[in-house]
């Protein structure tokens, strides 16, 4: 059988360099920050109108009447980010079952940190903007941690940031996000679709039954994840919660010396999602959400109590919490 000729040396060098770059731990953080910087540049350039038009372009049918047509921005924030939270939830569950979060003592600290990271920013916001009754309901805005950007910053540090620190931050952000979802559901959702919510509970019970029966095929859990995502979206609750719930219900095999056994659905799915999350979902999220236009911003706007409250909550409250 004839052998194919080797590619030129320069091509082999480029391929090798590309593999090394993509395998490096800090690469995903570099791509994330580059996407965020590009979004800022585009949003303040002659291409700004095309950028915002593309993000708000309606792509298909109305999946949930409460949010209207699914735009590109909604698909990224409510769709792809649900997959992101599924991935992070899988990682945290693996660590809880047979890793650095196996003991209750180690789980307690991230939960306390997440609670402080929600309460203190809310108090800072209310201290700055609470004097205006119209602004008081905005206290939940600075309460949530942007997990994608936080993990991206840590990824930039590469080996200088310990795995334990990254896991701690991911756990804090997951708890923080669940708390923010609960706050939004209670304080900001005017009307919940109770039928859709009941359907979501039914899907959760089905996934729980699959787990109890030790069903090791991945596809039933993925089908359940899609169904749960749609029902949660339809109910009026933020759809990313579907990723966290599904991750908690996917089986992981615990065995001496092999906590990540190959037959574990959790292990298989986590590794399958890893490159898509790092090099696809997270950069897309950054590009879609970091594009802030500075046009029309005046000192009066920048010094408005609402703006100062959100800024103070995020930059002062988060650090203090």
PDB file of C-alpha atoms in Angstrom:
ATOM      1  CA  UNK A   1       0.000   0.000   0.000  1.00  0.00           C
ATOM      2  CA  UNK A   2       1.390   3.383  -0.999  1.00  0.00           C
ATOM      3  CA  UNK A   3       2.330   5.705   1.824  1.00  0.00           C
ATOM      4  CA  UNK A   4       1.124   9.272   1.775  1.00  0.00           C
ATOM      5  CA  UNK A   5       3.942  11.810   1.535  1.00  0.00           C
ATOM      6  CA  UNK A   6       4.854  13.620   4.730  1.00  0.00           C
ATOM      7  CA  UNK A   7       3.702  17.215   4.913  1.00  0.00           C
ATOM      8  CA  UNK A   8       6.405  19.871   4.590  1.00  0.00           C
ATOM      9  CA  UNK A   9       8.487  20.555   7.676  1.00  0.00           C
ATOM     10  CA  UNK A  10       6.975  23.996   8.195  1.00  0.00           C
ATOM     11  CA  UNK A  11       3.457  22.483   8.203  1.00  0.00           C
ATOM     12  CA  UNK A  12       4.533  19.890  10.784  1.00  0.00           C
ATOM     13  CA  UNK A  13       5.983  22.648  12.969  1.00  0.00           C
ATOM     14  CA  UNK A  14       2.772  24.680  12.747  1.00  0.00           C
ATOM     15  CA  UNK A  15       0.684  21.617  13.665  1.00  0.00           C
ATOM     16  CA  UNK A  16       2.967  20.818  16.599  1.00  0.00           C
ATOM     17  CA  UNK A  17       2.830  24.406  17.839  1.00  0.00           C
ATOM     18  CA  UNK A  18      -0.977  24.431  17.528  1.00  0.00           C
ATOM     19  CA  UNK A  19      -1.292  21.179  19.509  1.00  0.00           C
ATOM     20  CA  UNK A  20       1.028  22.529  22.215  1.00  0.00           C
ATOM     21  CA  UNK A  21      -0.930  25.794  22.397  1.00  0.00           C
ATOM     22  CA  UNK A  22      -4.314  24.088  22.664  1.00  0.00           C
ATOM     23  CA  UNK A  23      -3.018  21.631  25.270  1.00  0.00           C
ATOM     24  CA  UNK A  24      -1.634  24.401  27.498  1.00  0.00           C
ATOM     25  CA  UNK A  25      -3.723  25.064  30.580  1.00  0.00           C
ATOM     26  CA  UNK A  26      -3.698  28.837  30.158  1.00  0.00           C
ATOM     27  CA  UNK A  27      -4.858  28.727  26.530  1.00  0.00           C
ATOM     28  CA  UNK A  28      -8.579  28.772  27.306  1.00  0.00           C
ATOM     29  CA  UNK A  29      -8.063  31.832  29.497  1.00  0.00           C
ATOM     30  CA  UNK A  30      -6.108  33.591  26.743  1.00  0.00           C
ATOM     31  CA  UNK A  31      -8.861  32.861  24.207  1.00  0.00           C
ATOM     32  CA  UNK A  32     -11.526  34.043  26.676  1.00  0.00           C
ATOM     33  CA  UNK A  33      -9.788  37.361  27.308  1.00  0.00           C
ATOM     34  CA  UNK A  34      -9.096  37.834  23.591  1.00  0.00           C
ATOM     35  CA  UNK A  35     -12.792  37.270  22.820  1.00  0.00           C
ATOM     36  CA  UNK A  36     -13.814  39.772  25.507  1.00  0.00           C
ATOM     37  CA  UNK A  37     -11.324  42.361  24.226  1.00  0.00           C
ATOM     38  CA  UNK A  38     -12.502  41.833  20.644  1.00  0.00           C
ATOM     39  CA  UNK A  39     -16.120  42.332  21.732  1.00  0.00           C
ATOM     40  CA  UNK A  40     -15.241  45.647  23.409  1.00  0.00           C
ATOM     41  CA  UNK A  41     -13.376  46.819  20.310  1.00  0.00           C
ATOM     42  CA  UNK A  42     -16.178  45.833  17.928  1.00  0.00           C
ATOM     43  CA  UNK A  43     -18.892  47.359  20.153  1.00  0.00           C
ATOM     44  CA  UNK A  44     -17.094  50.706  19.996  1.00  0.00           C
ATOM     45  CA  UNK A  45     -16.222  50.618  16.305  1.00  0.00           C
ATOM     46  CA  UNK A  46     -18.080  51.273  13.027  1.00  0.00           C
ATOM     47  CA  UNK A  47     -19.129  47.602  13.180  1.00  0.00           C
ATOM     48  CA  UNK A  48     -21.081  48.099  16.428  1.00  0.00           C
ATOM     49  CA  UNK A  49     -24.494  48.168  14.743  1.00  0.00           C
ATOM     50  CA  UNK A  50     -23.798  44.897  12.911  1.00  0.00           C
ATOM     51  CA  UNK A  51     -22.495  43.320  16.155  1.00  0.00           C
ATOM     52  CA  UNK A  52     -25.593  44.150  18.192  1.00  0.00           C
ATOM     53  CA  UNK A  53     -27.912  43.297  15.292  1.00  0.00           C
ATOM     54  CA  UNK A  54     -26.306  39.848  14.986  1.00  0.00           C
ATOM     55  CA  UNK A  55     -26.651  39.185  18.728  1.00  0.00           C
ATOM     56  CA  UNK A  56     -30.348  40.069  18.718  1.00  0.00           C
ATOM     57  CA  UNK A  57     -31.142  38.267  15.486  1.00  0.00           C
ATOM     58  CA  UNK A  58     -34.119  35.920  15.987  1.00  0.00           C
ATOM     59  CA  UNK A  59     -33.062  32.441  14.915  1.00  0.00           C
ATOM     60  CA  UNK A  60     -36.102  30.248  15.304  1.00  0.00           C
ATOM     61  CA  UNK A  61     -39.423  29.487  16.977  1.00  0.00           C
ATOM     62  CA  UNK A  62     -40.555  30.820  20.330  1.00  0.00           C
ATOM     63  CA  UNK A  63     -39.527  28.173  22.879  1.00  0.00           C
ATOM     64  CA  UNK A  64     -40.833  30.124  25.860  1.00  0.00           C
ATOM     65  CA  UNK A  65     -43.490  32.854  25.511  1.00  0.00           C
ATOM     66  CA  UNK A  66     -42.062  34.709  28.514  1.00  0.00           C
ATOM     67  CA  UNK A  67     -38.799  35.485  26.693  1.00  0.00           C
ATOM     68  CA  UNK A  68     -40.068  35.675  23.105  1.00  0.00           C
ATOM     69  CA  UNK A  69     -38.136  34.559  20.009  1.00  0.00           C
ATOM     70  CA  UNK A  70     -34.798  32.860  20.635  1.00  0.00           C
ATOM     71  CA  UNK A  71     -32.083  35.278  19.577  1.00  0.00           C
ATOM     72  CA  UNK A  72     -28.401  34.461  19.121  1.00  0.00           C
ATOM     73  CA  UNK A  73     -27.735  36.116  22.491  1.00  0.00           C
ATOM     74  CA  UNK A  74     -30.380  33.988  24.231  1.00  0.00           C
ATOM     75  CA  UNK A  75     -29.066  30.772  22.663  1.00  0.00           C
ATOM     76  CA  UNK A  76     -25.620  31.583  24.058  1.00  0.00           C
ATOM     77  CA  UNK A  77     -26.676  32.763  27.533  1.00  0.00           C
ATOM     78  CA  UNK A  78     -29.542  30.335  28.164  1.00  0.00           C
ATOM     79  CA  UNK A  79     -28.536  27.434  25.919  1.00  0.00           C
ATOM     80  CA  UNK A  80     -24.767  27.083  25.686  1.00  0.00           C
ATOM     81  CA  UNK A  81     -24.251  28.283  29.250  1.00  0.00           C
ATOM     82  CA  UNK A  82     -26.533  25.497  30.480  1.00  0.00           C
ATOM     83  CA  UNK A  83     -24.009  23.096  28.922  1.00  0.00           C
ATOM     84  CA  UNK A  84     -21.226  25.043  30.640  1.00  0.00           C
ATOM     85  CA  UNK A  85     -22.923  24.617  34.013  1.00  0.00           C
ATOM     86  CA  UNK A  86     -23.478  20.937  33.241  1.00  0.00           C
ATOM     87  CA  UNK A  87     -19.726  20.574  32.678  1.00  0.00           C
ATOM     88  CA  UNK A  88     -18.716  22.482  35.816  1.00  0.00           C
ATOM     89  CA  UNK A  89     -21.330  20.598  37.826  1.00  0.00           C
ATOM     90  CA  UNK A  90     -19.881  17.276  36.649  1.00  0.00           C
ATOM     91  CA  UNK A  91     -16.409  18.334  37.771  1.00  0.00           C
ATOM     92  CA  UNK A  92     -17.637  19.403  41.187  1.00  0.00           C
ATOM     93  CA  UNK A  93     -19.700  16.239  41.678  1.00  0.00           C
ATOM     94  CA  UNK A  94     -16.669  14.083  40.862  1.00  0.00           C
ATOM     95  CA  UNK A  95     -14.672  15.954  43.486  1.00  0.00           C
ATOM     96  CA  UNK A  96     -17.488  15.597  46.037  1.00  0.00           C
ATOM     97  CA  UNK A  97     -17.848  11.850  45.461  1.00  0.00           C
ATOM     98  CA  UNK A  98     -14.180  10.933  45.393  1.00  0.00           C
ATOM     99  CA  UNK A  99     -11.946  13.982  45.426  1.00  0.00           C
ATOM    100  CA  UNK A 100     -10.937  17.180  47.162  1.00  0.00           C
ATOM    101  CA  UNK A 101     -14.511  17.943  48.282  1.00  0.00           C
ATOM    102  CA  UNK A 102     -15.229  14.485  49.691  1.00  0.00           C
ATOM    103  CA  UNK A 103     -15.336  15.669  53.311  1.00  0.00           C
ATOM    104  CA  UNK A 104     -18.145  17.900  54.660  1.00  0.00           C
ATOM    105  CA  UNK A 105     -15.538  20.237  56.150  1.00  0.00           C
ATOM    106  CA  UNK A 106     -14.096  21.013  52.714  1.00  0.00           C
ATOM    107  CA  UNK A 107     -17.551  21.592  51.232  1.00  0.00           C
ATOM    108  CA  UNK A 108     -18.580  23.960  54.008  1.00  0.00           C
ATOM    109  CA  UNK A 109     -16.062  26.713  53.205  1.00  0.00           C
ATOM    110  CA  UNK A 110     -17.133  27.279  49.556  1.00  0.00           C
ATOM    111  CA  UNK A 111     -20.783  27.442  50.633  1.00  0.00           C
ATOM    112  CA  UNK A 112     -19.989  30.028  53.323  1.00  0.00           C
ATOM    113  CA  UNK A 113     -17.852  31.992  50.856  1.00  0.00           C
ATOM    114  CA  UNK A 114     -20.644  31.929  48.267  1.00  0.00           C
ATOM    115  CA  UNK A 115     -23.182  33.153  50.820  1.00  0.00           C
ATOM    116  CA  UNK A 116     -20.894  36.012  51.849  1.00  0.00           C
ATOM    117  CA  UNK A 117     -20.230  36.743  48.173  1.00  0.00           C
ATOM    118  CA  UNK A 118     -23.954  37.294  47.651  1.00  0.00           C
ATOM    119  CA  UNK A 119     -24.902  39.061  50.889  1.00  0.00           C
ATOM    120  CA  UNK A 120     -22.092  41.643  51.077  1.00  0.00           C
ATOM    121  CA  UNK A 121     -22.468  42.951  47.469  1.00  0.00           C
ATOM    122  CA  UNK A 122     -26.224  43.263  48.012  1.00  0.00           C
ATOM    123  CA  UNK A 123     -25.628  45.276  51.206  1.00  0.00           C
ATOM    124  CA  UNK A 124     -23.093  47.524  49.453  1.00  0.00           C
ATOM    125  CA  UNK A 125     -25.586  48.140  46.637  1.00  0.00           C
ATOM    126  CA  UNK A 126     -28.361  49.016  49.092  1.00  0.00           C
ATOM    127  CA  UNK A 127     -26.029  51.317  51.048  1.00  0.00           C
ATOM    128  CA  UNK A 128     -25.230  53.279  47.867  1.00  0.00           C
ATOM    129  CA  UNK A 129     -28.463  53.125  45.864  1.00  0.00           C
ATOM    130  CA  UNK A 130     -31.050  52.066  48.437  1.00  0.00           C
ATOM    131  CA  UNK A 131     -32.100  55.646  49.103  1.00  0.00           C
ATOM    132  CA  UNK A 132     -34.023  55.643  45.830  1.00  0.00           C
ATOM    133  CA  UNK A 133     -37.073  53.337  46.101  1.00  0.00           C
ATOM    134  CA  UNK A 134     -36.982  52.727  42.336  1.00  0.00           C
ATOM    135  CA  UNK A 135     -33.473  51.258  42.594  1.00  0.00           C
ATOM    136  CA  UNK A 136     -33.903  49.014  45.642  1.00  0.00           C
ATOM    137  CA  UNK A 137     -35.010  46.004  43.603  1.00  0.00           C
ATOM    138  CA  UNK A 138     -31.633  46.003  41.815  1.00  0.00           C
ATOM    139  CA  UNK A 139     -29.790  44.579  44.834  1.00  0.00           C
ATOM    140  CA  UNK A 140     -29.611  41.105  43.230  1.00  0.00           C
ATOM    141  CA  UNK A 141     -27.679  42.360  40.173  1.00  0.00           C
ATOM    142  CA  UNK A 142     -24.237  42.414  41.855  1.00  0.00           C
ATOM    143  CA  UNK A 143     -25.001  39.259  43.860  1.00  0.00           C
ATOM    144  CA  UNK A 144     -24.059  36.772  41.121  1.00  0.00           C
ATOM    145  CA  UNK A 145     -20.481  35.787  40.294  1.00  0.00           C
ATOM    146  CA  UNK A 146     -19.619  35.520  36.592  1.00  0.00           C
ATOM    147  CA  UNK A 147     -18.215  32.010  36.762  1.00  0.00           C
ATOM    148  CA  UNK A 148     -17.023  31.879  33.154  1.00  0.00           C
ATOM    149  CA  UNK A 149     -14.867  34.987  33.477  1.00  0.00           C
ATOM    150  CA  UNK A 150     -13.654  34.021  36.959  1.00  0.00           C
ATOM    151  CA  UNK A 151     -12.436  30.601  35.843  1.00  0.00           C
ATOM    152  CA  UNK A 152     -10.972  32.164  32.701  1.00  0.00           C
ATOM    153  CA  UNK A 153      -8.842  34.523  34.782  1.00  0.00           C
ATOM    154  CA  UNK A 154      -7.575  31.590  36.846  1.00  0.00           C
ATOM    155  CA  UNK A 155      -6.848  29.639  33.674  1.00  0.00           C
ATOM    156  CA  UNK A 156      -4.564  32.481  32.566  1.00  0.00           C
ATOM    157  CA  UNK A 157      -2.377  31.747  35.590  1.00  0.00           C
ATOM    158  CA  UNK A 158      -1.890  28.176  34.393  1.00  0.00           C
ATOM    159  CA  UNK A 159       0.112  26.042  36.808  1.00  0.00           C
ATOM    160  CA  UNK A 160       0.634  28.993  39.143  1.00  0.00           C
ATOM    161  CA  UNK A 161      -2.996  28.611  40.248  1.00  0.00           C
ATOM    162  CA  UNK A 162      -3.465  25.375  42.153  1.00  0.00           C
ATOM    163  CA  UNK A 163      -6.218  22.920  41.125  1.00  0.00           C
ATOM    164  CA  UNK A 164      -7.638  23.291  44.637  1.00  0.00           C
ATOM    165  CA  UNK A 165      -8.040  27.056  44.133  1.00  0.00           C
ATOM    166  CA  UNK A 166      -9.771  26.550  40.781  1.00  0.00           C
ATOM    167  CA  UNK A 167     -12.087  23.941  42.276  1.00  0.00           C
ATOM    168  CA  UNK A 168     -12.850  26.232  45.220  1.00  0.00           C
ATOM    169  CA  UNK A 169     -13.761  29.100  42.883  1.00  0.00           C
ATOM    170  CA  UNK A 170     -15.871  26.840  40.662  1.00  0.00           C
ATOM    171  CA  UNK A 171     -17.757  25.530  43.709  1.00  0.00           C
ATOM    172  CA  UNK A 172     -18.298  29.041  45.053  1.00  0.00           C
ATOM    173  CA  UNK A 173     -19.571  30.218  41.675  1.00  0.00           C
ATOM    174  CA  UNK A 174     -21.947  27.243  41.283  1.00  0.00           C
ATOM    175  CA  UNK A 175     -23.468  27.849  44.728  1.00  0.00           C
ATOM    176  CA  UNK A 176     -23.530  31.576  43.989  1.00  0.00           C
ATOM    177  CA  UNK A 177     -25.293  31.019  40.663  1.00  0.00           C
ATOM    178  CA  UNK A 178     -27.902  28.728  42.229  1.00  0.00           C
ATOM    179  CA  UNK A 179     -28.513  31.388  44.870  1.00  0.00           C
ATOM    180  CA  UNK A 180     -28.845  34.062  42.197  1.00  0.00           C
ATOM    181  CA  UNK A 181     -31.291  31.884  40.240  1.00  0.00           C
ATOM    182  CA  UNK A 182     -33.367  31.431  43.402  1.00  0.00           C
ATOM    183  CA  UNK A 183     -33.318  35.189  44.070  1.00  0.00           C
ATOM    184  CA  UNK A 184     -34.357  35.998  40.498  1.00  0.00           C
ATOM    185  CA  UNK A 185     -37.096  33.353  40.600  1.00  0.00           C
ATOM    186  CA  UNK A 186     -38.521  34.794  43.823  1.00  0.00           C
ATOM    187  CA  UNK A 187     -37.902  38.521  43.398  1.00  0.00           C
ATOM    188  CA  UNK A 188     -37.930  39.168  39.656  1.00  0.00           C
ATOM    189  CA  UNK A 189     -40.083  36.533  37.985  1.00  0.00           C
ATOM    190  CA  UNK A 190     -43.559  38.020  37.802  1.00  0.00           C
ATOM    191  CA  UNK A 191     -45.295  34.794  36.828  1.00  0.00           C
ATOM    192  CA  UNK A 192     -43.999  31.239  36.964  1.00  0.00           C
ATOM    193  CA  UNK A 193     -45.463  28.611  34.644  1.00  0.00           C
ATOM    194  CA  UNK A 194     -46.388  26.034  37.271  1.00  0.00           C
ATOM    195  CA  UNK A 195     -47.278  23.375  34.670  1.00  0.00           C
ATOM    196  CA  UNK A 196     -43.829  23.638  33.087  1.00  0.00           C
ATOM    197  CA  UNK A 197     -42.258  23.644  36.551  1.00  0.00           C
ATOM    198  CA  UNK A 198     -44.171  20.456  37.419  1.00  0.00           C
ATOM    199  CA  UNK A 199     -42.946  18.906  34.165  1.00  0.00           C
ATOM    200  CA  UNK A 200     -39.379  19.838  35.111  1.00  0.00           C
ATOM    201  CA  UNK A 201     -39.823  18.121  38.477  1.00  0.00           C
ATOM    202  CA  UNK A 202     -41.097  15.040  36.618  1.00  0.00           C
ATOM    203  CA  UNK A 203     -37.973  14.966  34.427  1.00  0.00           C
ATOM    204  CA  UNK A 204     -35.788  15.278  37.530  1.00  0.00           C
ATOM    205  CA  UNK A 205     -37.591  12.286  39.064  1.00  0.00           C
ATOM    206  CA  UNK A 206     -37.021  10.273  35.862  1.00  0.00           C
ATOM    207  CA  UNK A 207     -33.310  11.133  35.904  1.00  0.00           C
ATOM    208  CA  UNK A 208     -33.181  10.163  39.567  1.00  0.00           C
ATOM    209  CA  UNK A 209     -34.794   6.810  38.713  1.00  0.00           C
ATOM    210  CA  UNK A 210     -32.164   6.234  35.997  1.00  0.00           C
ATOM    211  CA  UNK A 211     -29.435   6.959  38.514  1.00  0.00           C
ATOM    212  CA  UNK A 212     -30.970   4.656  41.137  1.00  0.00           C
ATOM    213  CA  UNK A 213     -31.148   1.842  38.566  1.00  0.00           C
ATOM    214  CA  UNK A 214     -27.479   2.466  37.688  1.00  0.00           C
ATOM    215  CA  UNK A 215     -28.202   3.124  34.013  1.00  0.00           C
ATOM    216  CA  UNK A 216     -24.707   3.701  32.613  1.00  0.00           C
ATOM    217  CA  UNK A 217     -25.556   4.797  29.063  1.00  0.00           C
ATOM    218  CA  UNK A 218     -25.063   8.527  28.545  1.00  0.00           C
ATOM    219  CA  UNK A 219     -27.850   9.222  26.034  1.00  0.00           C
ATOM    220  CA  UNK A 220     -30.846   8.925  28.450  1.00  0.00           C
ATOM    221  CA  UNK A 221     -29.286  11.586  30.670  1.00  0.00           C
ATOM    222  CA  UNK A 222     -28.617  13.860  27.691  1.00  0.00           C
ATOM    223  CA  UNK A 223     -32.222  13.494  26.509  1.00  0.00           C
ATOM    224  CA  UNK A 224     -33.357  14.291  30.044  1.00  0.00           C
ATOM    225  CA  UNK A 225     -31.051  17.316  30.137  1.00  0.00           C
ATOM    226  CA  UNK A 226     -32.550  18.758  26.934  1.00  0.00           C
ATOM    227  CA  UNK A 227     -36.113  18.155  28.177  1.00  0.00           C
ATOM    228  CA  UNK A 228     -35.314  19.659  31.577  1.00  0.00           C
ATOM    229  CA  UNK A 229     -33.644  22.672  29.941  1.00  0.00           C
ATOM    230  CA  UNK A 230     -36.718  23.418  27.830  1.00  0.00           C
ATOM    231  CA  UNK A 231     -39.172  22.994  30.712  1.00  0.00           C
ATOM    232  CA  UNK A 232     -37.098  25.184  33.041  1.00  0.00           C
ATOM    233  CA  UNK A 233     -36.853  27.821  30.298  1.00  0.00           C
ATOM    234  CA  UNK A 234     -40.615  27.586  29.761  1.00  0.00           C
ATOM    235  CA  UNK A 235     -41.291  27.906  33.492  1.00  0.00           C
ATOM    236  CA  UNK A 236     -39.624  31.317  33.705  1.00  0.00           C
ATOM    237  CA  UNK A 237     -36.636  30.188  35.796  1.00  0.00           C
ATOM    238  CA  UNK A 238     -33.168  30.726  34.325  1.00  0.00           C
ATOM    239  CA  UNK A 239     -32.409  27.692  32.173  1.00  0.00           C
ATOM    240  CA  UNK A 240     -28.793  27.252  33.341  1.00  0.00           C
ATOM    241  CA  UNK A 241     -30.130  25.574  36.484  1.00  0.00           C
ATOM    242  CA  UNK A 242     -30.910  22.543  34.281  1.00  0.00           C
ATOM    243  CA  UNK A 243     -27.183  21.958  33.815  1.00  0.00           C
ATOM    244  CA  UNK A 244     -26.459  21.932  37.548  1.00  0.00           C
ATOM    245  CA  UNK A 245     -29.391  19.616  38.342  1.00  0.00           C
ATOM    246  CA  UNK A 246     -28.546  17.159  35.544  1.00  0.00           C
ATOM    247  CA  UNK A 247     -24.898  17.019  36.611  1.00  0.00           C
ATOM    248  CA  UNK A 248     -25.962  16.069  40.134  1.00  0.00           C
ATOM    249  CA  UNK A 249     -27.975  13.114  38.782  1.00  0.00           C
ATOM    250  CA  UNK A 250     -25.412  11.571  36.397  1.00  0.00           C
ATOM    251  CA  UNK A 251     -23.732   8.490  37.933  1.00  0.00           C
ATOM    252  CA  UNK A 252     -20.041   8.429  38.775  1.00  0.00           C
ATOM    253  CA  UNK A 253     -18.188   5.199  39.513  1.00  0.00           C
ATOM    254  CA  UNK A 254     -16.148   5.175  42.701  1.00  0.00           C
ATOM    255  CA  UNK A 255     -13.502   2.486  42.917  1.00  0.00           C
ATOM    256  CA  UNK A 256     -10.232   2.175  44.898  1.00  0.00           C
ATOM    257  CA  UNK A 257      -7.411   3.797  42.969  1.00  0.00           C
ATOM    258  CA  UNK A 258      -9.703   4.620  40.037  1.00  0.00           C
ATOM    259  CA  UNK A 259     -12.208   7.298  41.036  1.00  0.00           C
ATOM    260  CA  UNK A 260     -12.575   8.211  37.350  1.00  0.00           C
ATOM    261  CA  UNK A 261     -13.310   4.758  35.989  1.00  0.00           C
ATOM    262  CA  UNK A 262     -13.803   4.691  32.232  1.00  0.00           C
ATOM    263  CA  UNK A 263     -17.272   3.175  32.528  1.00  0.00           C
ATOM    264  CA  UNK A 264     -18.560   6.144  34.504  1.00  0.00           C
ATOM    265  CA  UNK A 265     -21.020   8.273  32.467  1.00  0.00           C
ATOM    266  CA  UNK A 266     -19.879  11.330  34.409  1.00  0.00           C
ATOM    267  CA  UNK A 267     -16.235  10.746  33.488  1.00  0.00           C
ATOM    268  CA  UNK A 268     -17.025  10.165  29.808  1.00  0.00           C
ATOM    269  CA  UNK A 269     -19.265  13.210  29.489  1.00  0.00           C
ATOM    270  CA  UNK A 270     -16.893  15.496  31.375  1.00  0.00           C
ATOM    271  CA  UNK A 271     -13.997  14.672  29.069  1.00  0.00           C
ATOM    272  CA  UNK A 272     -16.180  14.888  25.952  1.00  0.00           C
ATOM    273  CA  UNK A 273     -17.417  18.370  26.890  1.00  0.00           C
ATOM    274  CA  UNK A 274     -14.079  19.789  28.069  1.00  0.00           C
ATOM    275  CA  UNK A 275     -12.654  21.085  24.736  1.00  0.00           C
ATOM    276  CA  UNK A 276     -16.047  22.354  23.537  1.00  0.00           C
ATOM    277  CA  UNK A 277     -16.536  24.319  26.747  1.00  0.00           C
ATOM    278  CA  UNK A 278     -12.987  25.710  26.928  1.00  0.00           C
ATOM    279  CA  UNK A 279     -12.530  26.650  23.278  1.00  0.00           C
ATOM    280  CA  UNK A 280     -16.118  27.157  22.107  1.00  0.00           C
ATOM    281  CA  UNK A 281     -18.769  27.985  24.688  1.00  0.00           C
ATOM    282  CA  UNK A 282     -16.751  30.198  27.036  1.00  0.00           C
ATOM    283  CA  UNK A 283     -15.191  32.394  24.288  1.00  0.00           C
ATOM    284  CA  UNK A 284     -18.610  32.762  22.621  1.00  0.00           C
ATOM    285  CA  UNK A 285     -20.107  33.799  25.950  1.00  0.00           C
ATOM    286  CA  UNK A 286     -17.352  36.381  26.413  1.00  0.00           C
ATOM    287  CA  UNK A 287     -17.772  37.761  22.895  1.00  0.00           C
ATOM    288  CA  UNK A 288     -21.554  38.009  23.283  1.00  0.00           C
ATOM    289  CA  UNK A 289     -21.544  39.655  26.714  1.00  0.00           C
ATOM    290  CA  UNK A 290     -18.415  41.807  26.956  1.00  0.00           C
ATOM    291  CA  UNK A 291     -19.378  44.126  24.105  1.00  0.00           C
ATOM    292  CA  UNK A 292     -20.339  47.255  26.026  1.00  0.00           C
ATOM    293  CA  UNK A 293     -20.718  50.451  24.030  1.00  0.00           C
ATOM    294  CA  UNK A 294     -19.326  53.572  25.686  1.00  0.00           C
ATOM    295  CA  UNK A 295     -21.224  55.871  23.331  1.00  0.00           C
ATOM    296  CA  UNK A 296     -23.372  58.376  25.182  1.00  0.00           C
ATOM    297  CA  UNK A 297     -21.845  57.686  28.601  1.00  0.00           C
ATOM    298  CA  UNK A 298     -21.529  60.980  30.475  1.00  0.00           C
ATOM    299  CA  UNK A 299     -20.296  61.814  33.991  1.00  0.00           C
ATOM    300  CA  UNK A 300     -23.938  62.154  35.051  1.00  0.00           C
ATOM    301  CA  UNK A 301     -24.663  58.595  33.931  1.00  0.00           C
ATOM    302  CA  UNK A 302     -21.467  57.211  35.480  1.00  0.00           C
ATOM    303  CA  UNK A 303     -22.272  58.875  38.824  1.00  0.00           C
ATOM    304  CA  UNK A 304     -25.903  57.722  38.923  1.00  0.00           C
ATOM    305  CA  UNK A 305     -26.595  55.856  42.211  1.00  0.00           C
ATOM    306  CA  UNK A 306     -27.751  52.762  40.297  1.00  0.00           C
ATOM    307  CA  UNK A 307     -24.462  52.567  38.365  1.00  0.00           C
ATOM    308  CA  UNK A 308     -22.408  53.305  41.481  1.00  0.00           C
ATOM    309  CA  UNK A 309     -24.356  50.721  43.475  1.00  0.00           C
ATOM    310  CA  UNK A 310     -23.779  47.960  40.934  1.00  0.00           C
ATOM    311  CA  UNK A 311     -20.113  48.920  40.504  1.00  0.00           C
ATOM    312  CA  UNK A 312     -19.553  49.126  44.248  1.00  0.00           C
ATOM    313  CA  UNK A 313     -21.311  45.815  44.831  1.00  0.00           C
ATOM    314  CA  UNK A 314     -19.239  44.028  42.198  1.00  0.00           C
ATOM    315  CA  UNK A 315     -15.818  45.568  42.837  1.00  0.00           C
ATOM    316  CA  UNK A 316     -15.984  46.249  46.586  1.00  0.00           C
ATOM    317  CA  UNK A 317     -18.677  43.932  47.900  1.00  0.00           C
ATOM    318  CA  UNK A 318     -17.420  40.838  46.065  1.00  0.00           C
ATOM    319  CA  UNK A 319     -13.880  41.301  47.352  1.00  0.00           C
ATOM    320  CA  UNK A 320     -15.044  41.951  50.915  1.00  0.00           C
ATOM    321  CA  UNK A 321     -17.484  39.029  50.816  1.00  0.00           C
TER     322      UNK A 321
END
